[in-house]
Amino acid sequence: RANAGLTYVSGITVNGTFYNLYDYPSGVTFTVNGSERATAIAAETVTAEPKELFVDRVNGSDSNCGLYTNLAFQSLAKAASVATANWTILVQPGVYDNEVSNPEARDTATPLNRVTLPDDVTLKALGSAAETIVMGAKSDAPNATANGCGTNAVRCIKLGARCKVIGLTVSGGRTLAVDSETTGHGGGIFGPSSGNCVVIDCVVTNCCAYRGGGTKNMTVYRCLYINNLVEHTGPAAYQGTLCGCLFDNCDPYSSTTYNCTFLRGGYARAGTHYNALCLSDGGKYINGPVFHRCYFTYTPNSYSTPVLDAECVITNAAALPVDAQGRPLAGSLAIDAGRTDYFEKIAAAYRDVDIFGGQRVYNGTVDVGCGEYDWRGDFAKTLAKKGVAVEVASAGVTTNEVTGVDLADGETLTVKCTLKTDGKVSFKVVPDGEGTVTVMFGETELTPVGNTYTFDGTVGENVVTIAYAGDGKATVSGFALPGLGLLLFVR
């Protein structure tokens, strides 16, 4: 691929084996368009180019080509300078605090960026967010604010249009302390207005800007905003759509949120919030934010009155058992408090799993907040058999208090039974209305005796898929697994 007057060739396939430039066998010839060639290859013979670049803070080098894991770049800035539309930059675990994408901005009225992505490029972690960190930096200039904004501050990520950031932690980003969109907003991640940028499964922490300490101008799914700061408004986010996010000791401004949790303190300024779980004690609300079907563990204070619709619930902290992450516990009042019509405003690709990995649906409705009660553990206990696990459950599969799970019309459940010995497995599927139950063991449809289904299992994984179509529901329960039987030891 041509870049700065040079031609880079990734490699060639010989007899079905791909060789890159660094391990191409000497003395091998090949034929292109009927002409025999030596190992030197002309650029015009390359018909496709790779779409991925690799970055490795620990083992990479910016003198590498970046096309392979063992030849990764070391800095995000180098990868971004090579990537073009529809490429993905894959980031190995590490703390990325080296290099900046715009060194010419130092000592000018423009913040530095650890990485600046071109339009239509994706930045994605190969490890977990906890181990893949893009680190910004405070200003080192005399004009720096107490929060570290000012000349030479380093923002974590600046996005072009239609970019995505997936699975990273962005930490410590800073901008200038000015009310300018490009230079003073979005200390963690900045996107252009109407840029249609998306951030997924990230942690945004300890960032600061004049507005939007964490993020600016983007749609955000399942992200944690923790301890972000601001010089003016929006320590967590400014002007975005935020779905299934948790705000811990920071809050969004002039944003729309769906199924988010406000965990500790802070202010929700302006914006509209659907299905929020508000756990902050004494949180104050400014510029009249609007709340629809939200759940408060306190009486909201305000500098200008927030608008609460008739479906909002105001109670006290003792009435809502939650864990340390603000996730409702079994039996808490938040169960069944949600509205599925609000939840369905979230893009379908991001609905199925909440921020902590649990399925979001419980007893037929969606809970408020981003961290729902995770019913899968109770389901495993209800089945009461070691080795049985839910593999796939469609959105309408719900637990019940007695025996197992219920399937509504059109719902399916896939259960994986891991057996330690061969033998029969039995379970029940009981419909309570006029409907049809279909049970498949692999490719074989099982025929019940009464409502009991049985199959001959073998050691290892055995997969059963259960589907229901019709009125009412079908209740799944049982799963009796074979025991080890008699063991005889002979001396």
CSV table of C-alpha atoms in Angstrom, one decimal:
chain,number,residue,atom,x,y,z
A,1,ARG,CA,0.0,0.0,0.0
A,2,ALA,CA,1.3,3.4,-1.0
A,3,ASN,CA,2.2,5.8,1.8
A,4,ALA,CA,4.5,8.9,1.6
A,5,GLY,CA,6.0,7.8,-1.7
A,6,LEU,CA,6.9,4.3,-0.5
A,7,THR,CA,5.3,0.9,-1.3
A,8,TYR,CA,4.7,-1.6,1.4
A,9,VAL,CA,3.9,-5.2,0.5
A,10,SER,CA,2.5,-7.5,3.2
A,11,GLY,CA,3.6,-10.8,1.7
A,12,ILE,CA,2.5,-13.6,-0.7
A,13,THR,CA,0.8,-17.0,-0.6
A,14,VAL,CA,2.8,-19.9,-2.1
A,15,ASN,CA,1.1,-23.3,-2.4
A,16,GLY,CA,-1.5,-22.3,0.2
A,17,THR,CA,1.0,-20.9,2.7
A,18,PHE,CA,1.2,-17.2,3.5
A,19,TYR,CA,4.7,-15.7,3.9
A,20,ASN,CA,5.4,-12.2,5.1
A,21,LEU,CA,8.3,-10.1,4.0
A,22,TYR,CA,10.4,-11.2,6.9
A,23,ASP,CA,10.2,-15.0,6.4
A,24,TYR,CA,9.7,-15.4,2.6
A,25,PRO,CA,11.9,-18.4,1.6
A,26,SER,CA,14.9,-17.5,-0.6
A,27,GLY,CA,15.2,-19.2,-4.0
A,28,VAL,CA,11.4,-19.6,-4.5
A,29,THR,CA,9.8,-18.3,-7.6
A,30,PHE,CA,6.2,-17.9,-8.5
A,31,THR,CA,4.0,-17.0,-11.4
A,32,VAL,CA,1.9,-13.9,-11.8
A,33,ASN,CA,-0.3,-13.6,-15.0
A,34,GLY,CA,1.7,-16.3,-16.7
A,35,SER,CA,5.2,-14.8,-16.0
A,36,GLU,CA,7.6,-16.3,-13.6
A,37,ARG,CA,8.8,-13.9,-10.9
A,38,ALA,CA,11.6,-14.0,-8.3
A,39,THR,CA,11.0,-13.2,-4.7
A,40,ALA,CA,10.8,-9.4,-5.4
A,41,ILE,CA,7.1,-8.6,-5.9
A,42,ALA,CA,5.7,-5.7,-7.8
A,43,ALA,CA,3.1,-3.5,-6.0
A,44,GLU,CA,0.5,-4.1,-8.8
A,45,THR,CA,0.4,-7.8,-8.1
A,46,VAL,CA,-1.1,-7.1,-4.6
A,47,THR,CA,-4.9,-7.3,-5.0
A,48,ALA,CA,-6.0,-6.8,-1.4
A,49,GLU,CA,-4.5,-5.1,1.7
A,50,PRO,CA,-5.0,-6.0,5.3
A,51,LYS,CA,-7.5,-4.2,7.4
A,52,GLU,CA,-5.9,-4.6,10.9
A,53,LEU,CA,-3.0,-3.0,12.6
A,54,PHE,CA,-1.5,-4.2,15.9
A,55,VAL,CA,-0.1,-2.1,18.7
A,56,ASP,CA,1.9,-3.5,21.6
A,57,ARG,CA,3.3,-1.1,24.2
A,58,VAL,CA,5.6,-3.7,25.7
A,59,ASN,CA,7.0,-5.6,22.8
A,60,GLY,CA,6.2,-3.4,19.8
A,61,SER,CA,8.3,-0.9,17.9
A,62,ASP,CA,7.2,2.0,15.7
A,63,SER,CA,9.8,0.9,13.1
A,64,ASN,CA,7.7,-2.3,12.6
A,65,CYS,CA,5.1,-2.7,9.9
A,66,GLY,CA,2.3,-3.1,12.4
A,67,LEU,CA,0.6,-5.8,10.3
A,68,TYR,CA,1.3,-8.8,12.6
A,69,THR,CA,1.2,-9.4,16.4
A,70,ASN,CA,5.0,-10.0,16.4
A,71,LEU,CA,5.6,-6.9,14.3
A,72,ALA,CA,3.3,-4.5,16.2
A,73,PHE,CA,3.8,-0.8,16.5
A,74,GLN,CA,4.5,0.5,20.0
A,75,SER,CA,2.5,3.7,20.0
A,76,LEU,CA,-1.1,4.3,19.2
A,77,ALA,CA,-0.1,7.5,17.4
A,78,LYS,CA,2.0,5.6,14.9
A,79,ALA,CA,-0.9,3.1,14.2
A,80,ALA,CA,-3.3,6.0,13.7
A,81,SER,CA,-1.0,7.6,11.2
A,82,VAL,CA,-1.1,4.5,9.0
A,83,ALA,CA,-4.7,3.4,9.4
A,84,THR,CA,-7.3,4.5,6.8
A,85,ALA,CA,-11.1,4.1,6.5
A,86,ASN,CA,-12.5,0.8,7.7
A,87,TRP,CA,-9.3,-0.3,9.4
A,88,THR,CA,-9.2,-1.6,13.0
A,89,ILE,CA,-6.3,-0.9,15.4
A,90,LEU,CA,-6.0,-3.9,17.8
A,91,VAL,CA,-4.4,-2.9,21.1
A,92,GLN,CA,-2.5,-5.4,23.2
A,93,PRO,CA,-2.6,-5.0,27.0
A,94,GLY,CA,-0.4,-2.2,28.4
A,95,VAL,CA,-0.4,1.4,29.6
A,96,TYR,CA,-0.2,3.7,26.5
A,97,ASP,CA,1.4,6.8,27.8
A,98,ASN,CA,4.0,7.2,25.1
A,99,GLU,CA,4.0,9.5,22.0
A,100,VAL,CA,1.2,11.9,21.0
A,101,SER,CA,-0.5,12.1,17.6
A,102,ASN,CA,0.0,15.9,17.2
A,103,PRO,CA,3.4,16.8,18.6
A,104,GLU,CA,3.3,20.0,16.6
A,105,ALA,CA,0.6,21.3,19.0
A,106,ARG,CA,3.0,21.4,22.0
A,107,ASP,CA,3.2,24.8,23.6
A,108,THR,CA,0.3,26.1,21.5
A,109,ALA,CA,-3.4,26.7,22.2
A,110,THR,CA,-4.3,23.1,21.2
A,111,PRO,CA,-4.3,20.1,23.5
A,112,LEU,CA,-2.1,17.2,22.7
A,113,ASN,CA,-3.9,13.9,21.9
A,114,ARG,CA,-2.5,10.5,22.8
A,115,VAL,CA,-4.1,9.2,19.6
A,116,THR,CA,-6.2,10.9,16.9
A,117,LEU,CA,-8.2,8.5,14.8
A,118,PRO,CA,-9.0,9.2,11.1
A,119,ASP,CA,-12.6,8.9,10.0
A,120,ASP,CA,-14.1,5.4,10.0
A,121,VAL,CA,-11.4,3.7,12.1
A,122,THR,CA,-12.0,1.4,15.1
A,123,LEU,CA,-9.8,1.2,18.2
A,124,LYS,CA,-10.3,-2.1,20.0
A,125,ALA,CA,-8.6,-3.7,23.0
A,126,LEU,CA,-7.4,-7.3,22.6
A,127,GLY,CA,-7.4,-7.8,26.4
A,128,SER,CA,-9.7,-6.5,29.1
A,129,ALA,CA,-10.3,-2.8,29.8
A,130,ALA,CA,-8.6,-3.2,33.2
A,131,GLU,CA,-5.3,-4.1,31.5
A,132,THR,CA,-5.5,-1.9,28.4
A,133,ILE,CA,-5.1,1.7,29.4
A,134,VAL,CA,-4.8,4.9,27.3
A,135,MET,CA,-3.3,7.5,29.6
A,136,GLY,CA,-3.6,11.2,29.2
A,137,ALA,CA,-1.6,13.8,31.2
A,138,LYS,CA,-2.1,17.0,33.2
A,139,SER,CA,-0.8,20.3,32.0
A,140,ASP,CA,2.8,21.1,33.1
A,141,ALA,CA,2.4,24.8,32.2
A,142,PRO,CA,2.1,27.8,34.7
A,143,ASN,CA,-1.4,28.4,33.5
A,144,ALA,CA,-2.7,25.0,34.5
A,145,THR,CA,-5.8,24.9,36.6
A,146,ALA,CA,-6.0,23.0,39.9
A,147,ASN,CA,-7.5,20.1,38.0
A,148,GLY,CA,-4.6,20.0,35.5
A,149,CYS,CA,-6.2,21.6,32.5
A,150,GLY,CA,-4.1,24.0,30.4
A,151,THR,CA,-1.3,24.2,27.8
A,152,ASN,CA,0.5,20.9,27.0
A,153,ALA,CA,-2.4,18.9,28.6
A,154,VAL,CA,-2.8,15.5,26.9
A,155,ARG,CA,-6.3,14.3,25.9
A,156,CYS,CA,-6.6,10.5,25.6
A,157,ILE,CA,-8.4,10.0,22.3
A,158,LYS,CA,-9.7,12.3,19.6
A,159,LEU,CA,-12.0,10.7,17.1
A,160,GLY,CA,-12.8,11.4,13.5
A,161,ALA,CA,-16.3,10.8,12.1
A,162,ARG,CA,-17.9,7.3,12.5
A,163,CYS,CA,-15.1,6.0,14.7
A,164,LYS,CA,-15.5,3.3,17.4
A,165,VAL,CA,-13.6,2.7,20.6
A,166,ILE,CA,-14.1,-0.7,22.2
A,167,GLY,CA,-13.0,-2.2,25.5
A,168,LEU,CA,-10.4,0.2,26.7
A,169,THR,CA,-9.7,2.2,29.9
A,170,VAL,CA,-9.1,5.9,29.2
A,171,SER,CA,-7.6,7.7,32.2
A,172,GLY,CA,-6.1,11.0,33.2
A,173,GLY,CA,-7.0,12.9,30.0
A,174,ARG,CA,-7.0,16.7,30.0
A,175,THR,CA,-7.8,19.6,27.7
A,176,LEU,CA,-7.3,23.3,27.8
A,177,ALA,CA,-9.4,25.2,30.3
A,178,VAL,CA,-11.4,27.1,27.6
A,179,ASP,CA,-14.9,26.8,26.4
A,180,SER,CA,-14.0,25.6,22.9
A,181,GLU,CA,-15.4,22.4,21.5
A,182,THR,CA,-12.2,21.1,19.9
A,183,THR,CA,-9.7,22.3,22.5
A,184,GLY,CA,-11.6,22.4,25.8
A,185,HIS,CA,-14.2,19.6,25.6
A,186,GLY,CA,-13.9,15.8,26.0
A,187,GLY,CA,-10.8,15.1,28.2
A,188,GLY,CA,-11.1,11.4,27.9
A,189,ILE,CA,-12.6,10.9,24.4
A,190,PHE,CA,-13.7,13.7,22.0
A,191,GLY,CA,-15.8,13.2,19.0
A,192,PRO,CA,-17.0,15.8,16.4
A,193,SER,CA,-20.5,17.1,16.5
A,194,SER,CA,-22.8,14.8,14.4
A,195,GLY,CA,-19.8,12.5,14.0
A,196,ASN,CA,-21.8,9.4,14.9
A,197,CYS,CA,-19.0,8.0,17.0
A,198,VAL,CA,-19.6,5.0,19.3
A,199,VAL,CA,-17.9,3.9,22.5
A,200,ILE,CA,-18.5,0.4,23.9
A,201,ASP,CA,-17.5,-1.4,27.1
A,202,CYS,CA,-15.0,1.1,28.2
A,203,VAL,CA,-13.9,2.6,31.5
A,204,VAL,CA,-13.5,6.4,31.6
A,205,THR,CA,-11.9,7.6,34.8
A,206,ASN,CA,-10.0,10.6,36.3
A,207,CYS,CA,-10.4,12.7,33.1
A,208,CYS,CA,-11.1,16.5,33.1
A,209,ALA,CA,-12.0,19.2,30.6
A,210,TYR,CA,-13.8,22.5,30.5
A,211,ARG,CA,-17.0,20.6,29.4
A,212,GLY,CA,-17.4,16.8,29.2
A,213,GLY,CA,-14.5,15.6,31.4
A,214,GLY,CA,-15.0,12.1,30.3
A,215,THR,CA,-16.6,12.1,26.8
A,216,LYS,CA,-18.1,14.6,24.3
A,217,ASN,CA,-20.5,14.0,21.3
A,218,MET,CA,-21.0,10.3,21.1
A,219,THR,CA,-23.2,7.3,21.7
A,220,VAL,CA,-22.0,5.2,24.6
A,221,TYR,CA,-22.9,1.7,25.5
A,222,ARG,CA,-22.1,-0.2,28.8
A,223,CYS,CA,-19.4,2.1,30.0
A,224,LEU,CA,-18.2,2.9,33.5
A,225,TYR,CA,-17.6,6.6,34.3
A,226,ILE,CA,-15.6,6.9,37.5
A,227,ASN,CA,-14.3,10.0,39.4
A,228,ASN,CA,-14.2,12.3,36.3
A,229,LEU,CA,-13.8,16.1,36.8
A,230,VAL,CA,-14.8,19.2,35.0
A,231,GLU,CA,-13.9,22.9,35.0
A,232,HIS,CA,-17.5,23.9,34.1
A,233,THR,CA,-20.2,21.3,33.3
A,234,GLY,CA,-20.6,17.6,32.6
A,235,PRO,CA,-17.8,15.8,34.5
A,236,ALA,CA,-18.8,12.4,33.0
A,237,ALA,CA,-20.2,13.4,29.6
A,238,TYR,CA,-21.4,16.3,27.6
A,239,GLN,CA,-24.0,16.1,24.7
A,240,GLY,CA,-24.2,12.4,24.1
A,241,THR,CA,-26.6,9.4,24.2
A,242,LEU,CA,-25.6,7.1,27.0
A,243,CYS,CA,-27.1,3.6,27.3
A,244,GLY,CA,-26.5,1.1,30.2
A,245,CYS,CA,-23.8,3.2,31.8
A,246,LEU,CA,-22.8,3.7,35.4
A,247,PHE,CA,-21.8,7.1,36.7
A,248,ASP,CA,-19.8,6.9,39.9
A,249,ASN,CA,-19.1,10.2,41.5
A,250,CYS,CA,-19.6,12.1,38.2
A,251,ASP,CA,-22.6,12.8,36.0
A,252,PRO,CA,-23.6,13.7,32.4
A,253,TYR,CA,-24.8,17.1,31.2
A,254,SER,CA,-27.2,17.9,28.4
A,255,SER,CA,-27.3,14.2,27.5
A,256,THR,CA,-30.0,11.5,27.0
A,257,THR,CA,-29.6,8.4,29.1
A,258,TYR,CA,-31.3,5.0,29.0
A,259,ASN,CA,-31.1,2.4,31.8
A,260,CYS,CA,-28.1,4.1,33.5
A,261,THR,CA,-27.2,4.1,37.2
A,262,PHE,CA,-26.1,7.2,39.2
A,263,LEU,CA,-24.1,5.6,42.0
A,264,ARG,CA,-22.6,8.3,44.3
A,265,GLY,CA,-23.2,12.0,44.8
A,266,GLY,CA,-23.1,14.6,42.0
A,267,TYR,CA,-25.5,16.5,39.9
A,268,ALA,CA,-27.6,15.6,36.9
A,269,ARG,CA,-27.8,18.7,34.8
A,270,ALA,CA,-30.4,19.1,32.1
A,271,GLY,CA,-30.9,16.2,29.7
A,272,THR,CA,-33.5,13.4,29.7
A,273,HIS,CA,-33.2,10.2,31.6
A,274,TYR,CA,-35.1,7.0,31.1
A,275,ASN,CA,-35.2,4.0,33.5
A,276,ALA,CA,-32.4,5.5,35.7
A,277,LEU,CA,-31.5,4.0,39.0
A,278,CYS,CA,-30.5,7.0,41.2
A,279,LEU,CA,-28.6,5.9,44.3
A,280,SER,CA,-26.6,9.1,44.9
A,281,ASP,CA,-27.4,10.5,48.4
A,282,GLY,CA,-28.6,14.0,48.2
A,283,GLY,CA,-27.9,14.5,44.5
A,284,LYS,CA,-28.8,17.9,43.2
A,285,TYR,CA,-30.4,18.7,39.8
A,286,ILE,CA,-29.8,21.8,37.8
A,287,ASN,CA,-31.5,23.2,34.6
A,288,GLY,CA,-34.6,21.0,35.0
A,289,PRO,CA,-33.5,17.5,33.9
A,290,VAL,CA,-36.5,15.2,32.9
A,291,PHE,CA,-36.9,11.7,34.5
A,292,HIS,CA,-39.1,9.0,33.0
A,293,ARG,CA,-39.8,5.8,35.0
A,294,CYS,CA,-36.8,6.3,37.3
A,295,TYR,CA,-36.1,5.0,40.8
A,296,PHE,CA,-34.7,7.3,43.5
A,297,THR,CA,-33.4,6.1,46.9
A,298,TYR,CA,-33.7,9.7,48.2
A,299,THR,CA,-35.8,12.8,47.7
A,300,PRO,CA,-34.1,14.8,44.9
A,301,ASN,CA,-32.8,18.3,45.7
A,302,SER,CA,-32.6,20.9,43.0
A,303,TYR,CA,-31.4,24.3,42.1
A,304,SER,CA,-34.0,24.3,39.4
A,305,THR,CA,-36.8,21.8,39.7
A,306,PRO,CA,-36.3,18.4,37.9
A,307,VAL,CA,-39.3,17.0,36.1
A,308,LEU,CA,-40.4,13.6,37.4
A,309,ASP,CA,-43.1,11.8,35.6
A,310,ALA,CA,-45.9,9.9,37.5
A,311,GLU,CA,-44.1,6.6,37.1
A,312,CYS,CA,-41.0,7.7,39.0
A,313,VAL,CA,-40.4,6.0,42.4
A,314,ILE,CA,-38.9,7.9,45.4
A,315,THR,CA,-38.0,5.9,48.4
A,316,ASN,CA,-35.0,5.5,50.8
A,317,ALA,CA,-31.8,3.6,50.6
A,318,ALA,CA,-32.9,1.0,53.1
A,319,ALA,CA,-35.7,0.0,50.8
A,320,LEU,CA,-33.4,-1.0,47.9
A,321,PRO,CA,-30.8,-3.6,48.6
A,322,VAL,CA,-27.9,-3.2,46.1
A,323,ASP,CA,-24.3,-4.5,46.0
A,324,ALA,CA,-21.2,-2.3,46.0
A,325,GLN,CA,-21.5,-1.7,42.3
A,326,GLY,CA,-25.1,-0.5,42.5
A,327,ARG,CA,-26.6,-3.7,41.2
A,328,PRO,CA,-30.0,-4.6,42.6
A,329,LEU,CA,-30.1,-7.7,44.8
A,330,ALA,CA,-32.7,-10.5,44.7
A,331,GLY,CA,-36.0,-9.2,46.1
A,332,SER,CA,-35.1,-5.6,45.9
A,333,LEU,CA,-37.9,-3.1,44.9
A,334,ALA,CA,-36.1,-2.3,41.7
A,335,ILE,CA,-37.1,-5.7,40.3
A,336,ASP,CA,-39.8,-5.3,37.7
A,337,ALA,CA,-39.7,-1.5,38.0
A,338,GLY,CA,-38.5,-0.9,34.5
A,339,ARG,CA,-40.1,-0.1,31.1
A,340,THR,CA,-39.3,-2.3,28.1
A,341,ASP,CA,-40.4,0.4,25.7
A,342,TYR,CA,-37.7,2.7,26.9
A,343,PHE,CA,-35.2,-0.1,26.9
A,344,GLU,CA,-36.0,-0.9,23.3
A,345,LYS,CA,-34.7,2.6,22.3
A,346,ILE,CA,-31.2,1.1,22.8
A,347,ALA,CA,-29.7,-0.4,19.7
A,348,ALA,CA,-30.6,-4.1,19.6
A,349,ALA,CA,-27.0,-5.2,19.4
A,350,TYR,CA,-26.4,-3.8,22.9
A,351,ARG,CA,-29.6,-4.8,24.8
A,352,ASP,CA,-28.9,-8.4,25.8
A,353,VAL,CA,-26.2,-8.0,28.4
A,354,ASP,CA,-25.9,-5.4,31.1
A,355,ILE,CA,-22.7,-3.7,32.2
A,356,PHE,CA,-21.8,-6.5,34.6
A,357,GLY,CA,-22.4,-9.3,32.1
A,358,GLY,CA,-25.8,-10.5,33.4
A,359,GLN,CA,-28.9,-10.9,31.3
A,360,ARG,CA,-31.1,-7.9,31.7
A,361,VAL,CA,-34.5,-9.5,31.7
A,362,TYR,CA,-36.0,-10.7,34.9
A,363,ASN,CA,-39.6,-11.9,35.4
A,364,GLY,CA,-40.6,-10.4,32.1
A,365,THR,CA,-39.6,-6.8,32.4
A,366,VAL,CA,-36.4,-4.8,32.3
A,367,ASP,CA,-35.1,-3.4,35.6
A,368,VAL,CA,-34.0,0.2,36.0
A,369,GLY,CA,-30.3,1.0,36.0
A,370,CYS,CA,-27.4,-0.5,34.1
A,371,GLY,CA,-26.6,-3.4,36.5
A,372,GLU,CA,-29.6,-5.7,36.7
A,373,TYR,CA,-30.2,-8.5,39.1
A,374,ASP,CA,-28.5,-11.5,37.5
A,375,TRP,CA,-30.9,-14.5,37.7
A,376,ARG,CA,-28.5,-17.1,36.2
A,377,GLY,CA,-27.1,-18.1,39.6
A,378,ASP,CA,-30.5,-18.7,41.0
A,379,PHE,CA,-31.5,-20.6,37.9
A,380,ALA,CA,-28.5,-22.9,38.4
A,381,LYS,CA,-29.4,-23.4,42.1
A,382,THR,CA,-33.0,-24.1,41.2
A,383,LEU,CA,-32.0,-26.8,38.8
A,384,ALA,CA,-29.8,-28.0,41.7
A,385,LYS,CA,-27.6,-30.1,39.6
A,386,LYS,CA,-23.9,-29.6,39.1
A,387,GLY,CA,-22.9,-29.5,35.5
A,388,VAL,CA,-26.0,-27.8,34.1
A,389,ALA,CA,-25.5,-24.3,32.7
A,390,VAL,CA,-27.5,-21.8,30.6
A,391,GLU,CA,-25.8,-21.6,27.2
A,392,VAL,CA,-28.2,-19.2,25.4
A,393,ALA,CA,-31.4,-17.6,26.6
A,394,SER,CA,-33.5,-15.3,24.4
A,395,ALA,CA,-34.6,-12.0,25.8
A,396,GLY,CA,-38.1,-13.2,27.0
A,397,VAL,CA,-36.8,-16.2,29.1
A,398,THR,CA,-37.6,-15.5,32.7
A,399,THR,CA,-37.1,-17.1,36.1
A,400,ASN,CA,-39.9,-18.2,38.3
A,401,GLU,CA,-40.0,-18.7,42.1
A,402,VAL,CA,-40.7,-22.4,42.1
A,403,THR,CA,-39.0,-24.6,39.6
A,404,GLY,CA,-36.8,-23.1,36.9
A,405,VAL,CA,-37.5,-20.8,34.0
A,406,ASP,CA,-40.5,-19.8,31.9
A,407,LEU,CA,-40.6,-19.5,28.1
A,408,ALA,CA,-43.2,-17.2,26.5
A,409,ASP,CA,-44.4,-17.5,22.9
A,410,GLY,CA,-41.5,-17.6,20.5
A,411,GLU,CA,-38.8,-17.9,23.1
A,412,THR,CA,-36.0,-20.4,23.2
A,413,LEU,CA,-33.6,-21.7,25.8
A,414,THR,CA,-30.4,-23.6,25.2
A,415,VAL,CA,-29.0,-25.7,28.1
A,416,LYS,CA,-25.6,-27.3,28.2
A,417,CYS,CA,-25.3,-30.4,30.5
A,418,THR,CA,-21.7,-31.4,31.2
A,419,LEU,CA,-21.8,-35.1,32.2
A,420,LYS,CA,-19.1,-37.0,34.0
A,421,THR,CA,-20.5,-40.4,33.1
A,422,ASP,CA,-22.8,-41.8,30.3
A,423,GLY,CA,-26.5,-42.1,31.2
A,424,LYS,CA,-29.9,-40.7,30.9
A,425,VAL,CA,-30.8,-37.1,31.5
A,426,SER,CA,-34.4,-36.1,32.2
A,427,PHE,CA,-36.2,-32.8,32.7
A,428,LYS,CA,-39.7,-31.4,32.4
A,429,VAL,CA,-41.3,-28.8,30.1
A,430,VAL,CA,-44.9,-28.0,31.2
A,431,PRO,CA,-47.0,-25.6,29.1
A,432,ASP,CA,-49.9,-23.9,30.9
A,433,GLY,CA,-51.7,-22.8,27.7
A,434,GLU,CA,-52.4,-24.0,24.2
A,435,GLY,CA,-49.0,-24.2,22.6
A,436,THR,CA,-46.3,-26.3,21.1
A,437,VAL,CA,-43.1,-27.4,22.9
A,438,THR,CA,-40.1,-28.4,20.6
A,439,VAL,CA,-37.1,-30.0,22.3
A,440,MET,CA,-34.0,-30.8,20.3
A,441,PHE,CA,-31.0,-32.9,21.5
A,442,GLY,CA,-28.5,-31.9,18.9
A,443,GLU,CA,-30.2,-32.7,15.6
A,444,THR,CA,-32.7,-35.1,17.2
A,445,GLU,CA,-36.2,-34.0,18.3
A,446,LEU,CA,-37.2,-35.6,21.6
A,447,THR,CA,-40.6,-37.0,22.2
A,448,PRO,CA,-41.9,-36.6,25.8
A,449,VAL,CA,-43.7,-39.1,28.1
A,450,GLY,CA,-46.2,-36.9,29.6
A,451,ASN,CA,-44.2,-33.7,30.1
A,452,THR,CA,-40.9,-35.4,30.8
A,453,TYR,CA,-38.2,-35.5,28.2
A,454,THR,CA,-35.2,-37.9,28.4
A,455,PHE,CA,-32.1,-38.4,26.3
A,456,ASP,CA,-29.1,-40.7,26.5
A,457,GLY,CA,-26.2,-38.5,27.4
A,458,THR,CA,-22.5,-39.1,26.9
A,459,VAL,CA,-19.5,-37.9,28.9
A,460,GLY,CA,-18.8,-34.2,28.1
A,461,GLU,CA,-21.1,-31.5,26.8
A,462,ASN,CA,-24.6,-32.4,25.8
A,463,VAL,CA,-26.7,-29.5,24.4
A,464,VAL,CA,-30.5,-29.3,24.5
A,465,THR,CA,-32.6,-26.5,22.9
A,466,ILE,CA,-36.1,-25.9,24.1
A,467,ALA,CA,-38.6,-23.7,22.2
A,468,TYR,CA,-42.2,-22.7,22.9
A,469,ALA,CA,-44.9,-21.3,20.6
A,470,GLY,CA,-48.4,-20.5,21.7
A,471,ASP,CA,-50.5,-19.0,24.5
A,472,GLY,CA,-49.3,-18.7,28.1
A,473,LYS,CA,-45.9,-20.0,28.9
A,474,ALA,CA,-43.9,-23.2,29.2
A,475,THR,CA,-42.1,-24.0,32.5
A,476,VAL,CA,-38.7,-25.8,32.3
A,477,SER,CA,-37.5,-27.6,35.4
A,478,GLY,CA,-35.7,-30.7,36.7
A,479,PHE,CA,-32.5,-31.8,34.8
A,480,ALA,CA,-31.7,-35.0,36.7
A,481,LEU,CA,-28.3,-36.1,35.6
A,482,PRO,CA,-26.8,-39.6,35.8
A,483,GLY,CA,-24.6,-40.5,38.8
A,484,LEU,CA,-21.3,-42.3,38.7
A,485,GLY,CA,-22.8,-45.6,39.8
A,486,LEU,CA,-20.9,-48.4,41.5
A,487,LEU,CA,-17.2,-48.4,41.5
A,488,LEU,CA,-15.4,-51.7,42.3
A,489,PHE,CA,-11.7,-51.7,43.4
A,490,VAL,CA,-9.8,-55.0,43.1
A,491,ARG,CA,-6.5,-55.5,45.0
